[in-house]
Amino acid sequence: DEPVIDTSSVRGGIEYHDAYLKDNDARFVFSFVRSALEAAAAVANYVEVLGAQRHGGHWTAQLRDTESGEEFETNARIIVNAAGPFVDGLNDGWGVRTDHRIVYSKGIHLVVPRLTTTEHDRVLAFFDDTQRLFYVLPMGNRSVIGTTDTRVEQAHTRVDDEDRRFLLQQINERLDLPEPLTPADVIAERCGVRPLVVDSGGSDRTEVDWTSLSRKHEIEVDRGRSAITILGGKLTDCLNVGEEVASAVESLGLPLEPDRRNWYGEPSKQTRAEFYRQAHLMKLDRLRVRSDVEPLSDRLWRRYGRRAFAMLEAIRSDPTMAEEVMAPSDYLRVELHLAASTEMVTRLEDFMRRRTKIDQVVPADVVRASEGLPEVARI
């Protein structure tokens, strides 16, 4: 019997969690998954929750492997509903009651060619015509424009023509660009909903002052059913959410072993200094000299931390591992091998969009025409 079931991979959850991750956030998120694995957690990708029942002091959940179709069960003393915009529907099916509920705010991002010079890596912030904030975020040799904040009734949503028109119009009116951006300049799109928290007994969502809703979170405990629900929240507050969930688990009578490691955040200064010492000795930065991207040593440390030491070893053994497989994507061969072997990649889409973001920074026609695409597919 596993002590806790975490339903963050319920159907749709993967798409949702991927929707708002900016430049390095996807790797930041997976570092938590990796840390959980290293702490002996059982982690499953593409497993769907079909249902769950409480009986005899335990939960029994019915699960399905969406790749093979295999169905199976697992038992737990406590269930944590971390399904983002889908928490209310799951709780309704499980008989779990909360004092809060979720309403949906749709947000989109458009990825376009870089709008600012490489010497200016700052985020640009603007108010749109409705006095809502939106940004231009640097992402390598691309810029990400967004986000919108539109009330919607459903968790599943997509970018439409009005979304594109609105964002492109807003940025064209605020930046002195050589040529106005058009839909043809959009390399990739990202879309999802924010789960915003309101009182369950409050006014209907049509009466909610949308701009006043914060990105706060609520952790609710149903003690009679040993269920914990995470409602709302932001990625930037994930450590606090985790601490609150851990406290909630213990309040339900399940003691947790204290984790005395500093398992989040950047490693120590000594570890960082040792990485750069090794990178300097092997002349890593000389293997690629480009004015439009950061040095290889900075790139690997910023993205991978301690895991970058293994990448140094791979490059020492085979210098071609420091080469770009698909030049416009700015991803190294060693990075692709690392993602394929250690980051629970199941489908090519995981690889191209959710781990490496190649599909988000390289136009689709360039991807298809790339000489490196067969190698990426093989990896």
Coordinates of C-alpha atoms in Angstrom, one line a residue:
D1 CA 0.0 0.0 0.0
E2 CA 1.4 3.4 -1.0
P3 CA 0.8 6.0 1.7
V4 CA -0.2 8.8 -0.7
I5 CA -1.7 9.0 -4.2
D6 CA -1.0 12.2 -6.1
T7 CA -3.4 12.8 -9.0
S8 CA -1.5 15.6 -10.8
S9 CA -1.2 13.3 -13.8
V10 CA -4.9 12.9 -14.2
R11 CA -6.1 13.2 -17.8
G12 CA -5.3 16.7 -19.1
G13 CA -3.0 17.5 -16.2
I14 CA 0.1 17.2 -18.4
E15 CA -1.2 19.6 -20.9
Y16 CA -2.2 22.0 -18.2
H17 CA 1.0 22.0 -16.3
D18 CA 3.0 22.5 -19.5
A19 CA 0.9 25.5 -20.6
Y20 CA 2.5 28.3 -18.6
L21 CA 6.1 27.1 -18.1
K22 CA 8.5 29.8 -19.3
D23 CA 12.0 29.4 -20.5
N24 CA 13.6 27.3 -17.7
D25 CA 10.6 26.5 -15.6
A26 CA 9.9 23.1 -17.3
R27 CA 13.4 21.9 -16.3
F28 CA 12.8 23.4 -12.8
V29 CA 9.6 21.3 -12.5
F30 CA 11.3 18.1 -13.6
S31 CA 14.0 18.7 -11.1
F32 CA 11.4 18.2 -8.4
V33 CA 10.2 15.0 -10.1
R34 CA 13.8 13.8 -10.3
S35 CA 14.3 14.6 -6.6
A36 CA 11.2 12.6 -5.7
L37 CA 12.5 9.6 -7.6
E38 CA 15.9 9.9 -5.9
A39 CA 14.0 9.9 -2.5
A40 CA 12.3 6.6 -3.5
A41 CA 9.0 8.0 -4.7
A42 CA 7.0 6.0 -7.3
V43 CA 6.4 8.3 -10.2
A44 CA 4.2 7.4 -13.3
N45 CA 3.8 9.2 -16.6
Y46 CA 0.7 8.8 -18.7
V47 CA -1.3 7.1 -16.0
E48 CA -5.0 8.1 -15.8
V49 CA -7.2 8.1 -12.7
L50 CA -10.4 6.3 -13.6
G51 CA -11.9 6.5 -10.1
A52 CA -11.3 6.1 -6.4
Q53 CA -13.3 4.9 -3.4
R54 CA -12.8 5.1 0.3
H55 CA -13.5 2.0 2.3
G56 CA -12.1 0.3 5.4
G57 CA -9.8 3.2 6.2
H58 CA -8.1 3.1 2.8
W59 CA -8.5 4.6 -0.6
T60 CA -8.6 2.2 -3.6
A61 CA -7.9 4.0 -6.9
Q62 CA -8.5 2.5 -10.4
L63 CA -5.8 3.5 -12.8
R64 CA -5.1 3.1 -16.5
D65 CA -1.9 3.1 -18.5
T66 CA -2.9 5.3 -21.4
E67 CA -0.1 3.9 -23.6
S68 CA -0.8 0.2 -23.1
G69 CA -4.4 0.4 -22.0
E70 CA -3.7 -1.8 -19.0
E71 CA -5.9 -1.1 -16.0
F72 CA -4.9 -1.8 -12.4
E73 CA -5.5 -0.7 -8.8
T74 CA -3.5 0.8 -6.0
N75 CA -4.3 1.5 -2.3
A76 CA -3.4 4.5 -0.2
R77 CA -4.1 5.8 3.3
I78 CA -4.4 9.4 2.0
I79 CA -5.2 10.8 -1.4
V80 CA -3.9 14.2 -2.6
N81 CA -6.0 15.9 -5.3
A82 CA -3.4 18.0 -7.1
A83 CA -5.2 18.0 -10.5
G84 CA -5.1 21.8 -11.1
P85 CA -8.2 22.8 -13.0
F86 CA -9.8 19.4 -12.6
V87 CA -9.9 19.2 -8.8
D88 CA -13.6 19.9 -8.4
G89 CA -14.7 17.2 -10.8
L90 CA -12.6 14.6 -9.1
N91 CA -13.8 15.6 -5.6
D92 CA -17.4 15.4 -6.8
G93 CA -16.8 11.8 -7.9
W94 CA -15.1 10.9 -4.6
G95 CA -17.5 12.5 -2.3
V96 CA -14.9 15.0 -1.0
R97 CA -16.2 18.4 0.0
T98 CA -14.3 21.7 0.1
D99 CA -15.0 25.3 1.2
H100 CA -13.6 26.6 -2.0
R101 CA -13.9 25.8 -5.7
I102 CA -12.2 26.7 -9.0
V103 CA -13.0 29.1 -11.7
Y104 CA -11.1 29.3 -15.0
S105 CA -9.0 32.1 -16.5
K106 CA -7.7 31.3 -20.0
G107 CA -4.2 32.6 -20.8
I108 CA -2.1 32.3 -23.9
H109 CA 1.5 32.9 -25.0
L110 CA 2.8 33.5 -28.5
V111 CA 6.4 32.6 -29.3
V112 CA 7.9 34.9 -32.0
P113 CA 11.4 35.8 -33.3
R114 CA 13.5 37.7 -30.7
L115 CA 12.1 41.3 -30.3
T116 CA 15.0 42.6 -28.2
T117 CA 18.7 42.5 -28.6
T118 CA 20.7 39.8 -26.9
E119 CA 22.4 42.5 -24.8
H120 CA 19.0 43.2 -23.2
D121 CA 17.7 40.1 -21.5
R122 CA 15.2 41.9 -19.3
V123 CA 11.5 41.2 -19.2
L124 CA 9.4 44.0 -20.7
A125 CA 6.1 44.6 -18.9
F126 CA 3.1 46.5 -20.4
F127 CA -0.6 47.2 -19.6
D128 CA -2.9 46.2 -22.4
D129 CA -5.9 48.2 -23.4
T130 CA -8.0 46.6 -20.6
Q131 CA -5.3 47.6 -18.0
R132 CA -4.1 44.0 -17.5
L133 CA -0.4 43.2 -17.4
F134 CA 1.3 41.4 -20.3
Y135 CA 5.0 40.7 -20.9
V136 CA 7.7 40.1 -23.5
L137 CA 9.9 37.4 -22.1
P138 CA 13.3 36.5 -23.6
M139 CA 13.6 32.8 -24.4
G140 CA 17.0 32.2 -26.1
N141 CA 16.7 33.7 -29.6
R142 CA 12.9 33.9 -29.3
S143 CA 10.5 36.2 -27.4
V144 CA 7.4 35.0 -25.6
I145 CA 4.4 37.4 -25.6
G146 CA 1.7 37.0 -23.1
T147 CA -0.4 36.4 -21.2
T148 CA -4.0 37.1 -21.7
D149 CA -6.6 36.7 -18.9
T150 CA -10.0 35.7 -20.2
R151 CA -12.9 34.2 -18.3
V152 CA -13.9 30.7 -19.6
E153 CA -16.2 28.0 -18.5
Q154 CA -14.2 24.9 -19.5
A155 CA -10.7 23.7 -18.5
H156 CA -9.9 22.5 -22.0
T157 CA -9.2 25.4 -24.3
R158 CA -7.1 26.5 -27.2
V159 CA -5.7 29.6 -28.9
D160 CA -8.2 31.2 -31.4
D161 CA -7.9 33.9 -34.0
E162 CA -9.2 36.6 -31.5
D163 CA -6.5 35.7 -29.0
R164 CA -3.7 36.1 -31.7
R165 CA -5.2 39.3 -33.0
F166 CA -5.4 40.8 -29.6
L167 CA -1.9 40.0 -28.4
L168 CA -0.3 41.0 -31.7
Q169 CA -2.2 44.3 -31.8
Q170 CA -1.2 45.1 -28.3
I171 CA 2.5 44.5 -28.8
N172 CA 2.6 46.3 -32.2
E173 CA 1.1 49.3 -30.6
R174 CA 3.7 49.4 -27.8
L175 CA 7.0 48.5 -29.5
D176 CA 8.6 50.4 -32.4
L177 CA 9.3 47.3 -34.5
P178 CA 10.9 47.4 -38.0
E179 CA 7.8 45.6 -39.3
P180 CA 4.6 44.9 -37.3
L181 CA 4.2 41.3 -36.2
T182 CA 1.6 39.2 -38.1
P183 CA 0.2 35.7 -37.5
A184 CA 2.9 34.5 -39.9
D185 CA 5.5 35.4 -37.4
V186 CA 4.1 33.1 -34.7
I187 CA 6.4 30.2 -34.3
A188 CA 4.5 28.4 -31.5
E189 CA 1.5 28.9 -29.2
R190 CA 0.9 27.9 -25.6
C191 CA -2.5 27.9 -24.0
G192 CA -4.1 26.8 -20.7
V193 CA -6.3 27.8 -17.9
R194 CA -5.4 29.1 -14.5
P195 CA -7.4 27.6 -11.7
L196 CA -8.5 30.6 -9.6
V197 CA -10.0 30.0 -6.1
V198 CA -13.3 31.3 -4.9
D199 CA -15.6 30.4 -2.0
S200 CA -17.9 27.5 -2.7
G201 CA -20.9 29.3 -1.3
G202 CA -20.1 32.6 -2.9
S203 CA -21.6 34.4 -5.9
D204 CA -21.7 32.7 -9.3
R205 CA -18.6 33.2 -11.5
T206 CA -20.4 35.6 -13.7
E207 CA -20.6 38.0 -10.7
V208 CA -16.9 37.6 -9.7
D209 CA -14.7 40.7 -10.2
W210 CA -12.2 38.8 -12.4
T211 CA -9.3 41.2 -12.0
S212 CA -9.5 41.0 -8.2
L213 CA -9.0 37.3 -8.1
S214 CA -5.5 36.5 -6.9
R215 CA -3.3 33.6 -7.8
K216 CA -3.5 32.4 -4.2
H217 CA -3.9 28.8 -3.2
E218 CA -5.9 26.9 -0.6
I219 CA -5.0 23.6 1.0
E220 CA -8.2 21.8 2.3
V221 CA -8.3 18.7 4.3
D222 CA -11.3 16.3 4.4
R223 CA -10.5 14.5 7.7
G224 CA -13.4 12.1 7.4
R225 CA -12.2 10.8 4.1
S226 CA -8.4 11.4 4.5
A227 CA -8.3 13.5 1.4
I228 CA -6.2 16.7 0.7
T229 CA -7.1 19.1 -2.1
I230 CA -4.8 21.7 -3.6
L231 CA -6.8 24.5 -5.1
G232 CA -5.2 27.2 -7.2
G233 CA -1.7 28.5 -6.7
K234 CA 1.3 29.4 -8.8
L235 CA 4.5 27.6 -9.7
T236 CA 6.5 30.3 -7.9
D237 CA 4.8 29.3 -4.7
C238 CA 5.3 25.6 -5.1
L239 CA 7.7 25.2 -2.1
N240 CA 5.2 26.7 0.3
V241 CA 2.4 24.5 -1.2
G242 CA 4.6 21.5 -0.6
E243 CA 5.3 22.4 3.0
E244 CA 1.5 22.9 3.6
V245 CA 0.7 19.5 2.0
A246 CA 3.3 17.8 4.1
S247 CA 1.8 19.3 7.3
A248 CA -1.7 18.3 6.2
V249 CA -0.5 14.7 5.6
E250 CA 1.0 14.6 9.1
S251 CA -2.2 16.1 10.6
L252 CA -4.0 13.0 9.2
G253 CA -1.9 10.7 11.3
L254 CA 0.8 9.8 8.8
P255 CA 4.2 10.9 10.0
L256 CA 6.7 11.8 7.4
E257 CA 10.4 11.2 7.5
P258 CA 12.2 14.6 7.7
D259 CA 14.2 15.5 4.6
R260 CA 17.4 17.0 5.8
R261 CA 18.8 17.6 2.4
N262 CA 18.8 20.9 0.6
W263 CA 17.2 19.3 -2.4
Y264 CA 15.8 22.4 -4.1
G265 CA 17.5 25.5 -5.3
E266 CA 21.0 25.9 -6.8
P267 CA 23.7 23.7 -5.3
S268 CA 26.4 25.2 -3.1
K269 CA 29.0 27.7 -4.2
Q270 CA 31.7 25.1 -3.8
T271 CA 29.9 22.7 -6.2
R272 CA 29.3 25.5 -8.7
A273 CA 33.0 26.5 -8.5
E274 CA 34.1 22.9 -9.1
F275 CA 31.9 22.6 -12.1
Y276 CA 33.3 25.8 -13.7
R277 CA 36.8 24.6 -12.8
Q278 CA 36.3 21.4 -14.7
A279 CA 34.6 23.2 -17.6
H280 CA 37.5 25.6 -17.8
L281 CA 40.2 22.9 -17.8
M282 CA 38.5 21.0 -20.6
K283 CA 38.0 24.3 -22.6
L284 CA 34.3 23.7 -22.8
D285 CA 33.4 27.2 -24.0
R286 CA 35.7 26.9 -27.0
L287 CA 33.6 24.1 -28.4
R288 CA 31.0 26.6 -29.4
V289 CA 31.5 30.3 -30.0
R290 CA 28.3 32.2 -30.9
S291 CA 27.5 35.7 -30.1
D292 CA 23.8 35.1 -29.8
V293 CA 23.8 32.4 -27.1
E294 CA 25.4 32.1 -23.7
P295 CA 28.7 30.1 -23.2
L296 CA 28.2 26.4 -22.9
S297 CA 29.4 26.3 -19.3
D298 CA 26.8 28.9 -18.2
R299 CA 24.1 27.1 -20.2
L300 CA 24.7 23.6 -18.7
W301 CA 25.1 24.9 -15.1
R302 CA 22.0 27.1 -15.3
R303 CA 19.8 24.4 -16.8
Y304 CA 21.1 21.2 -15.0
G305 CA 23.0 22.1 -11.9
R306 CA 24.7 19.0 -10.4
R307 CA 23.5 16.9 -13.4
A308 CA 25.8 18.9 -15.6
F309 CA 28.8 17.0 -14.2
A310 CA 27.7 13.9 -16.1
M311 CA 27.3 16.0 -19.2
L312 CA 30.9 17.2 -18.9
E313 CA 32.0 13.6 -18.7
A314 CA 30.0 12.6 -21.8
I315 CA 31.6 15.5 -23.7
R316 CA 35.1 14.6 -22.5
S317 CA 34.5 11.1 -23.9
D318 CA 33.0 12.3 -27.2
P319 CA 33.4 16.0 -28.1
T320 CA 30.5 15.7 -30.7
M321 CA 28.2 15.5 -27.7
A322 CA 28.7 19.3 -27.5
E323 CA 27.4 19.8 -31.0
E324 CA 23.9 21.1 -31.8
V325 CA 21.7 18.5 -33.4
M326 CA 19.2 20.9 -34.8
A327 CA 21.1 24.2 -35.2
P328 CA 18.1 26.6 -34.9
S329 CA 17.0 24.9 -31.7
D330 CA 20.2 25.5 -29.7
Y331 CA 20.1 22.1 -28.1
L332 CA 23.2 20.0 -27.7
R333 CA 23.4 16.3 -28.5
V334 CA 24.3 15.6 -24.9
E335 CA 21.1 17.3 -23.7
L336 CA 19.0 15.3 -25.9
H337 CA 20.5 12.0 -24.7
L338 CA 20.1 13.1 -21.1
A339 CA 16.4 13.9 -21.6
A340 CA 15.7 10.7 -23.4
S341 CA 17.4 8.5 -20.8
T342 CA 16.5 10.2 -17.5
E343 CA 13.3 12.4 -18.0
M344 CA 10.6 9.9 -18.4
V345 CA 10.1 10.6 -22.1
T346 CA 7.3 8.4 -23.6
R347 CA 6.4 10.1 -26.8
L348 CA 8.3 12.1 -29.4
E349 CA 6.0 15.0 -28.4
D350 CA 7.3 14.9 -24.9
F351 CA 10.8 15.1 -26.2
M352 CA 10.2 17.9 -28.8
R353 CA 7.9 20.1 -26.7
R354 CA 7.9 19.3 -23.0
R355 CA 11.6 18.6 -22.4
T356 CA 13.6 20.4 -25.1
K357 CA 11.0 22.9 -26.3
I358 CA 12.3 22.4 -29.9
D359 CA 8.7 22.6 -31.2
Q360 CA 8.2 25.9 -29.4
V361 CA 11.3 27.7 -30.7
V362 CA 11.7 26.3 -34.2
P363 CA 9.0 26.7 -36.9
A364 CA 7.4 23.5 -37.9
D365 CA 8.6 23.6 -41.6
V366 CA 12.2 24.1 -40.4
V367 CA 11.9 21.2 -38.0
R368 CA 10.6 18.9 -40.8
A369 CA 13.4 20.0 -43.2
S370 CA 16.2 19.7 -40.6
E371 CA 18.9 17.2 -41.3
G372 CA 19.1 16.5 -37.6
L373 CA 15.4 15.5 -37.2
P374 CA 16.1 11.7 -37.9
E375 CA 18.7 11.7 -35.2
V376 CA 16.4 13.5 -32.8
A377 CA 13.7 10.9 -33.5
R378 CA 16.1 8.1 -32.9
I379 CA 17.3 9.6 -29.6

